[in-house]
mmCIF file of C-alpha atoms in Angstrom:
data_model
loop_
_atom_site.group_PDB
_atom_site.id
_atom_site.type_symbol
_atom_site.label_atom_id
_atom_site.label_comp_id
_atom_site.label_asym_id
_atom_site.label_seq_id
_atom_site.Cartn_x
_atom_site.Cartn_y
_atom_site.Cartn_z
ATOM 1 C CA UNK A 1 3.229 36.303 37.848
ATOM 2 C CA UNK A 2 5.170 37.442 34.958
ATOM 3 C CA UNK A 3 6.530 34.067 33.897
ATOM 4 C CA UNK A 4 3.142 32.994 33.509
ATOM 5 C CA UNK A 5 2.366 36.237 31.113
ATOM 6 C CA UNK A 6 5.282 35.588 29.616
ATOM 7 C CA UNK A 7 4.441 31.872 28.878
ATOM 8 C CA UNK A 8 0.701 32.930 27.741
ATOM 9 C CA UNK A 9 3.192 35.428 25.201
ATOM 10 C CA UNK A 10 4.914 32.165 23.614
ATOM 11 C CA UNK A 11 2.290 30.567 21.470
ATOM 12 C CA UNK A 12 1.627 26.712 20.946
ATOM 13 C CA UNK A 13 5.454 25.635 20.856
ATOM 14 C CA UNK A 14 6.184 22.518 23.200
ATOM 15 C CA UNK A 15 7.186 22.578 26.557
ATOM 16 C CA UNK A 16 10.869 22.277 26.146
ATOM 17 C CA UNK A 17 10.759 25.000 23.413
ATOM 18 C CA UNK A 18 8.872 27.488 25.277
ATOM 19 C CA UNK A 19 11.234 26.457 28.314
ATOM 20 C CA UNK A 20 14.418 27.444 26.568
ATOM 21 C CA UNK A 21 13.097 31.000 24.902
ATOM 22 C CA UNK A 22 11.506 31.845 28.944
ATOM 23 C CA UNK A 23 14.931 31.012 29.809
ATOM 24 C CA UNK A 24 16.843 32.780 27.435
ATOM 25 C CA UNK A 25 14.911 35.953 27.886
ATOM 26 C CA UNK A 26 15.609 36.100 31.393
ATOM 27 C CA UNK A 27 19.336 35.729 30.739
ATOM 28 C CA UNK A 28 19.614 38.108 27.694
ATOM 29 C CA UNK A 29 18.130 40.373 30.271
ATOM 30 C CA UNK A 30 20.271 40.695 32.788
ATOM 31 C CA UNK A 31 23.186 38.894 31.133
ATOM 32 C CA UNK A 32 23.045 40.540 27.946
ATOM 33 C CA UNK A 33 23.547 38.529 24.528
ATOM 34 C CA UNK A 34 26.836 38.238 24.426
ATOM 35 C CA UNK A 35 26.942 37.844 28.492
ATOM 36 C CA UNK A 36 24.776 34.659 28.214
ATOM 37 C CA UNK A 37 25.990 31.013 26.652
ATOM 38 C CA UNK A 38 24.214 28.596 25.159
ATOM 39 C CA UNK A 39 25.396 25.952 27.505
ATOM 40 C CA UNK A 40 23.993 28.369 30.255
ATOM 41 C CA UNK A 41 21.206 28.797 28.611
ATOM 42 C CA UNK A 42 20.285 24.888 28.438
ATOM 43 C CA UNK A 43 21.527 24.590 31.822
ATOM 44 C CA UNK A 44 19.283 26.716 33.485
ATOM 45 C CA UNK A 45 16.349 25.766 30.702
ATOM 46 C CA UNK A 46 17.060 22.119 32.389
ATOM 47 C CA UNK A 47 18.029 20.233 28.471
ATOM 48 C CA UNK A 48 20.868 19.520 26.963
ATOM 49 C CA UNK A 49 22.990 21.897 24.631
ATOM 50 C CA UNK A 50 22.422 19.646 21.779
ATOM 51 C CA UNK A 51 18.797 19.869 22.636
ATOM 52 C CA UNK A 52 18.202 23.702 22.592
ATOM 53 C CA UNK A 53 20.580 24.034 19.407
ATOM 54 C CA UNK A 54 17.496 21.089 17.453
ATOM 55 C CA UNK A 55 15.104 23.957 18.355
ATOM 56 C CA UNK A 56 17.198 27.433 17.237
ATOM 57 C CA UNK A 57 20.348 26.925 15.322
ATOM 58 C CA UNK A 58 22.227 28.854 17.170
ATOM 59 C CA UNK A 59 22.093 32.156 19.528
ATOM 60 C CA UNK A 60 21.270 34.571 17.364
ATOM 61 C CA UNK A 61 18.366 32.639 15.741
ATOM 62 C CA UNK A 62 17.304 32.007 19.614
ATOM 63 C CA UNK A 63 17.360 35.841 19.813
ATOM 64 C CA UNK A 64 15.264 36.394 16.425
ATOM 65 C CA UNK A 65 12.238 34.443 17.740
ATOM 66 C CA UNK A 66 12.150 36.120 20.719
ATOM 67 C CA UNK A 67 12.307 39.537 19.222
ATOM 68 C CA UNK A 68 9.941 38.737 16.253
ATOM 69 C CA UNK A 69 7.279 37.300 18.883
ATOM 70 C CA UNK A 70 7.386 39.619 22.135
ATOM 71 C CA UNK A 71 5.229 42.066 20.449
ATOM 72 C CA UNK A 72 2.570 44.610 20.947
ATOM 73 C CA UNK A 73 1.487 44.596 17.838
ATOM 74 C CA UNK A 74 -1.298 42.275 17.618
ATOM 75 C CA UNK A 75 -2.457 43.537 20.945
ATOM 76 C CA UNK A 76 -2.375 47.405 20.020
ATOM 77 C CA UNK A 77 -4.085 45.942 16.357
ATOM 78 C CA UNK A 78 -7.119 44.786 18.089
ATOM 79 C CA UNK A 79 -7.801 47.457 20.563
ATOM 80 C CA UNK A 80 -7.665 50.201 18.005
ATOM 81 C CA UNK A 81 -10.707 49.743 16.428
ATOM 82 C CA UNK A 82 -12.717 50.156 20.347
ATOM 83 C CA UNK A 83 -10.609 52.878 21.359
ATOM 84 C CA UNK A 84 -11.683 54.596 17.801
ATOM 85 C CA UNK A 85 -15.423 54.535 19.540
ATOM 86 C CA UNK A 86 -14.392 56.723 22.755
ATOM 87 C CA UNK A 87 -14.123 60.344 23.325
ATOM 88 C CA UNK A 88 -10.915 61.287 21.675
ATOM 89 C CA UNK A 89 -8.992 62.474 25.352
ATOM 90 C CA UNK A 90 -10.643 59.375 26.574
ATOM 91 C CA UNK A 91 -9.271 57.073 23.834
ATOM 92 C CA UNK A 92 -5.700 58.695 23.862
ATOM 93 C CA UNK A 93 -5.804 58.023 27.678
ATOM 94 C CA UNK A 94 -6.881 54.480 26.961
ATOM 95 C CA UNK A 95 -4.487 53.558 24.072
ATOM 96 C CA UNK A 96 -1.644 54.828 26.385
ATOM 97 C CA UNK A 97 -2.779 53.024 29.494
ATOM 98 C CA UNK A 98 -3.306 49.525 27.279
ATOM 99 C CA UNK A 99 0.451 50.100 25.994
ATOM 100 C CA UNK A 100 1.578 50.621 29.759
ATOM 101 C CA UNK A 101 0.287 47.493 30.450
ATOM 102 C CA UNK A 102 1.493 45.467 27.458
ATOM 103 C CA UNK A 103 5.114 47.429 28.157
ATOM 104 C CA UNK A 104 5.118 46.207 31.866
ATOM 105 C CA UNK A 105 4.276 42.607 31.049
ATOM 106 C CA UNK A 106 7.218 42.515 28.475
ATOM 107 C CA UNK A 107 9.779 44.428 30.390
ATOM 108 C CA UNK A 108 12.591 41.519 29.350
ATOM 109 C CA UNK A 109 12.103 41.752 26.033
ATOM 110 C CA UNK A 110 12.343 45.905 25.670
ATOM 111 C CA UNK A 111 15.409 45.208 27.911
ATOM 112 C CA UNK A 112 16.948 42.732 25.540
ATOM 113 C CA UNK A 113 15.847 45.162 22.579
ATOM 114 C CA UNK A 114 17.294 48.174 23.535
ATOM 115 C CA UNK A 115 21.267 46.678 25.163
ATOM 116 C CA UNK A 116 21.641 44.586 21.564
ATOM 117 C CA UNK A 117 19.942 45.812 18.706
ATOM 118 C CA UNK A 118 22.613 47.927 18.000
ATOM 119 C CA UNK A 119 25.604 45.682 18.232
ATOM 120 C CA UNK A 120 23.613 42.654 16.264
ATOM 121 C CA UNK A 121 23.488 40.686 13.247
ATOM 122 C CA UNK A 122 21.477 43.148 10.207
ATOM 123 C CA UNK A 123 18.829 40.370 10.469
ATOM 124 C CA UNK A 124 17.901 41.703 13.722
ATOM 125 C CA UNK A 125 18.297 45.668 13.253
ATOM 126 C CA UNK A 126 15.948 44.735 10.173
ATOM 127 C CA UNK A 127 13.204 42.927 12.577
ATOM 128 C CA UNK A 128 13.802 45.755 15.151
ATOM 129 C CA UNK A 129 12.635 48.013 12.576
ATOM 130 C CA UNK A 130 10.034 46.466 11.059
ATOM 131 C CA UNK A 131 8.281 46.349 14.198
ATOM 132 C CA UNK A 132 9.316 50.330 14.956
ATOM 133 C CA UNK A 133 7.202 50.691 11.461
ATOM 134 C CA UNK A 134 4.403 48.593 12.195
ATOM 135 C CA UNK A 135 4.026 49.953 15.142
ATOM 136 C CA UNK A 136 4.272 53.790 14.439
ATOM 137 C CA UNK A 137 1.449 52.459 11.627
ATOM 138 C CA UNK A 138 -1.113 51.161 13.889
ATOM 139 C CA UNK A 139 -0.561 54.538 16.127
ATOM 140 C CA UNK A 140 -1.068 56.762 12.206
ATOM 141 C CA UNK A 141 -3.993 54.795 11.403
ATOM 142 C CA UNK A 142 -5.617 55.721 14.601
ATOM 143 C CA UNK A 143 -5.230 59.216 13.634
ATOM 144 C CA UNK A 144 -5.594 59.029 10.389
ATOM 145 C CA UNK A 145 -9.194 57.846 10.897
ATOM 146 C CA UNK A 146 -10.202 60.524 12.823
ATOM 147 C CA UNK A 147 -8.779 62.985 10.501
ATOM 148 C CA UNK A 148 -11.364 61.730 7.713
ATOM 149 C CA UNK A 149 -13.832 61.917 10.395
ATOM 150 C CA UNK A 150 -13.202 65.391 11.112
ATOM 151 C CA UNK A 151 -12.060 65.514 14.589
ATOM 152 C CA UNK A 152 -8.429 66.095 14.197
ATOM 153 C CA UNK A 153 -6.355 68.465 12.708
ATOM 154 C CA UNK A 154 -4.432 69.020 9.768
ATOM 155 C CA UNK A 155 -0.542 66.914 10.881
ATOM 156 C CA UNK A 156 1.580 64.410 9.724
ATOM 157 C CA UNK A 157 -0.346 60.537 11.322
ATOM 158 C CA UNK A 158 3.256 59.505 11.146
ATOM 159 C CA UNK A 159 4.547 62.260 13.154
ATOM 160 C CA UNK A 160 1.841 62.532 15.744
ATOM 161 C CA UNK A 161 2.301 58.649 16.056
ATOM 162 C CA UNK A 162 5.566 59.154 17.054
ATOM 163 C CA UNK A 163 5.183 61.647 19.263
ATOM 164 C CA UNK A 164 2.143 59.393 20.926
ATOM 165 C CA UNK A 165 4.408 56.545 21.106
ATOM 166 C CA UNK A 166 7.430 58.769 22.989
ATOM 167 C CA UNK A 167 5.811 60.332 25.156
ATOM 168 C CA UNK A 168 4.373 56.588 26.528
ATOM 169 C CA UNK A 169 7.315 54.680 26.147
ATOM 170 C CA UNK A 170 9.616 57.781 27.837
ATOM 171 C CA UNK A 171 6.942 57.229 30.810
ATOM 172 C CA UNK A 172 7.715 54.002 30.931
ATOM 173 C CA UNK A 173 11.160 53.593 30.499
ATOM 174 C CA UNK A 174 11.667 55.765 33.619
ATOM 175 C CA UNK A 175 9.320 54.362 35.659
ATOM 176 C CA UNK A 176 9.715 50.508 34.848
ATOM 177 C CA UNK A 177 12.952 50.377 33.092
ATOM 178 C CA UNK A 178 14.647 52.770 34.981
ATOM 179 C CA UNK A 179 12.941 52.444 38.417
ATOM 180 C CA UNK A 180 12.068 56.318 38.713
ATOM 181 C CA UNK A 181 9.178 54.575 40.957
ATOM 182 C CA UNK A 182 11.151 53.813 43.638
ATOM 183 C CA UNK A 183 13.035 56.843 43.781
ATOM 184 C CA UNK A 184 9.694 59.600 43.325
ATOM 185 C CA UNK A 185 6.425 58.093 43.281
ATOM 186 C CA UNK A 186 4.289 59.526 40.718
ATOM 187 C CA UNK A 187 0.455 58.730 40.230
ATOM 188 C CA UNK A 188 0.296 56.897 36.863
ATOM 189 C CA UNK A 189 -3.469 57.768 36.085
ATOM 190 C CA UNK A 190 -2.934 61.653 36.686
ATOM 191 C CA UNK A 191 0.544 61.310 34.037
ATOM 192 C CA UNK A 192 -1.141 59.698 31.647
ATOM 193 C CA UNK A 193 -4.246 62.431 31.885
ATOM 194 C CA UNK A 194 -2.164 65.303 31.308
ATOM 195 C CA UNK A 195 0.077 64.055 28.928
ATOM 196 C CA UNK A 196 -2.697 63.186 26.977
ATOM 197 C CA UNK A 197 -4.661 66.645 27.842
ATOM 198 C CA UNK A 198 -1.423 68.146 26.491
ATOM 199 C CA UNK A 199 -0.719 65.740 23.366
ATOM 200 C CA UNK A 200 -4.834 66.333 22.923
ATOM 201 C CA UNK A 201 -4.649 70.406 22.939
ATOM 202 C CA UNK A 202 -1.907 70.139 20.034
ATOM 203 C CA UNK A 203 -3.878 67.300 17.498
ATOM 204 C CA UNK A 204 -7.084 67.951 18.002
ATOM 205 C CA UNK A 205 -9.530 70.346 15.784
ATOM 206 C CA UNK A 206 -9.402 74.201 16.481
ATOM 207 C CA UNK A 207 -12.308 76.616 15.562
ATOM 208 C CA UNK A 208 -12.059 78.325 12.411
ATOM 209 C CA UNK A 209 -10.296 81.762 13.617
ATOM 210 C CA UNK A 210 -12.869 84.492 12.956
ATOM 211 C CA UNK A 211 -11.828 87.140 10.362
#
């Protein structure tokens, strides 16, 4: 169930802590920040007000932790290094099928991230895009390895991450976000194979042209 990937998400906080951000995210996420009180927040969370504000000082610092620790980051981190060992269609298919995944599991949190990253506190644009960087960094070095290996082309890692990362997270924000699924059904295996056929044809090492 997705509270219980959500829980597995939280880390080794107590009970009652982990209660309140499970809570929160489900109310940011359909309630929006500003939508959502504290008082609801404890209410539904089952503690008192005074009892969520000893664990976050206040909303925004609520919203912080759960920004700074839904991540794909360490996930993405650790898989890079096997899909490095796979054919390079195959590993571009994989990397975008693990990030699918991760995406799905999290759908609350890119919900929350998107409606009020642009109307909060600097603190949190500043989180928002140190994870944008770290992320589009973990995509480069993929690339960037297999550029010194001699496999790829000559492009811009940062650039082609980019473009990786769109092209999944456009996928996914219509299907998941969006609910394009319900509307056209559309084989997830066979988009991600030819998006990655197509992002493959454009990074990947051409034969010297013959003079």
């Amino acid at each position: 169930m997705a509270g219980d990937k959500r829980k597995q998400s939280l880390g080794p906080y107590d009970s009652t802590h982990e209660r309140i951000l499970e809570t929160a995210v489900g109310l940011f996420s359909t309630k929006g920040f500003l939508g959502a009180s504290t008082r609801e927040i404890a209410h539904e969370a089952g503690v008192a007000e005074v009892t969520l504000f000893r664990h976050f000082s206040s909303k925004e610092a609520l919203l912080e932790e759960i920004l700074s620790r839904f991540s794909v980051l360490p996930a993405l981190k650790a898989y890079i290094p096997k899909a490095l060992e796979l054919p390079y269609e195959e590993a571009l298919a994989s990397l975008a099928d693990h990030l699918l995944d991760t995406l799905t599991q999290i759908k609350d949190w890119v919900r929350i991230m998107q409606s009020e990253v642009q109307r909060s506190p600097e603190k949190l644009l500043m989180i928002y895009h140190t994870f944008i960087d770290e992320l589009f960094e973990a995509y480069a070095s993929f690339f960037r390895e297999l550029q010194q290996r001699g496999a790829l082309g000559e492009f811009d890692p940062e650039y082609a991450a980019r473009a990786f990362h769109g092209i999944v997270f456009c996928f996914f924000s219509l299907e998941e976000v969006l609910h394009r699924k319900h509307y056209k059904s559309t084989d997830r295996g066979e988009a991600i194979h030819q998006f990655m056929k197509i992002f493959t044809f454009g990074t990947i090492k051409q034969p010297a042209e013959s003079v």
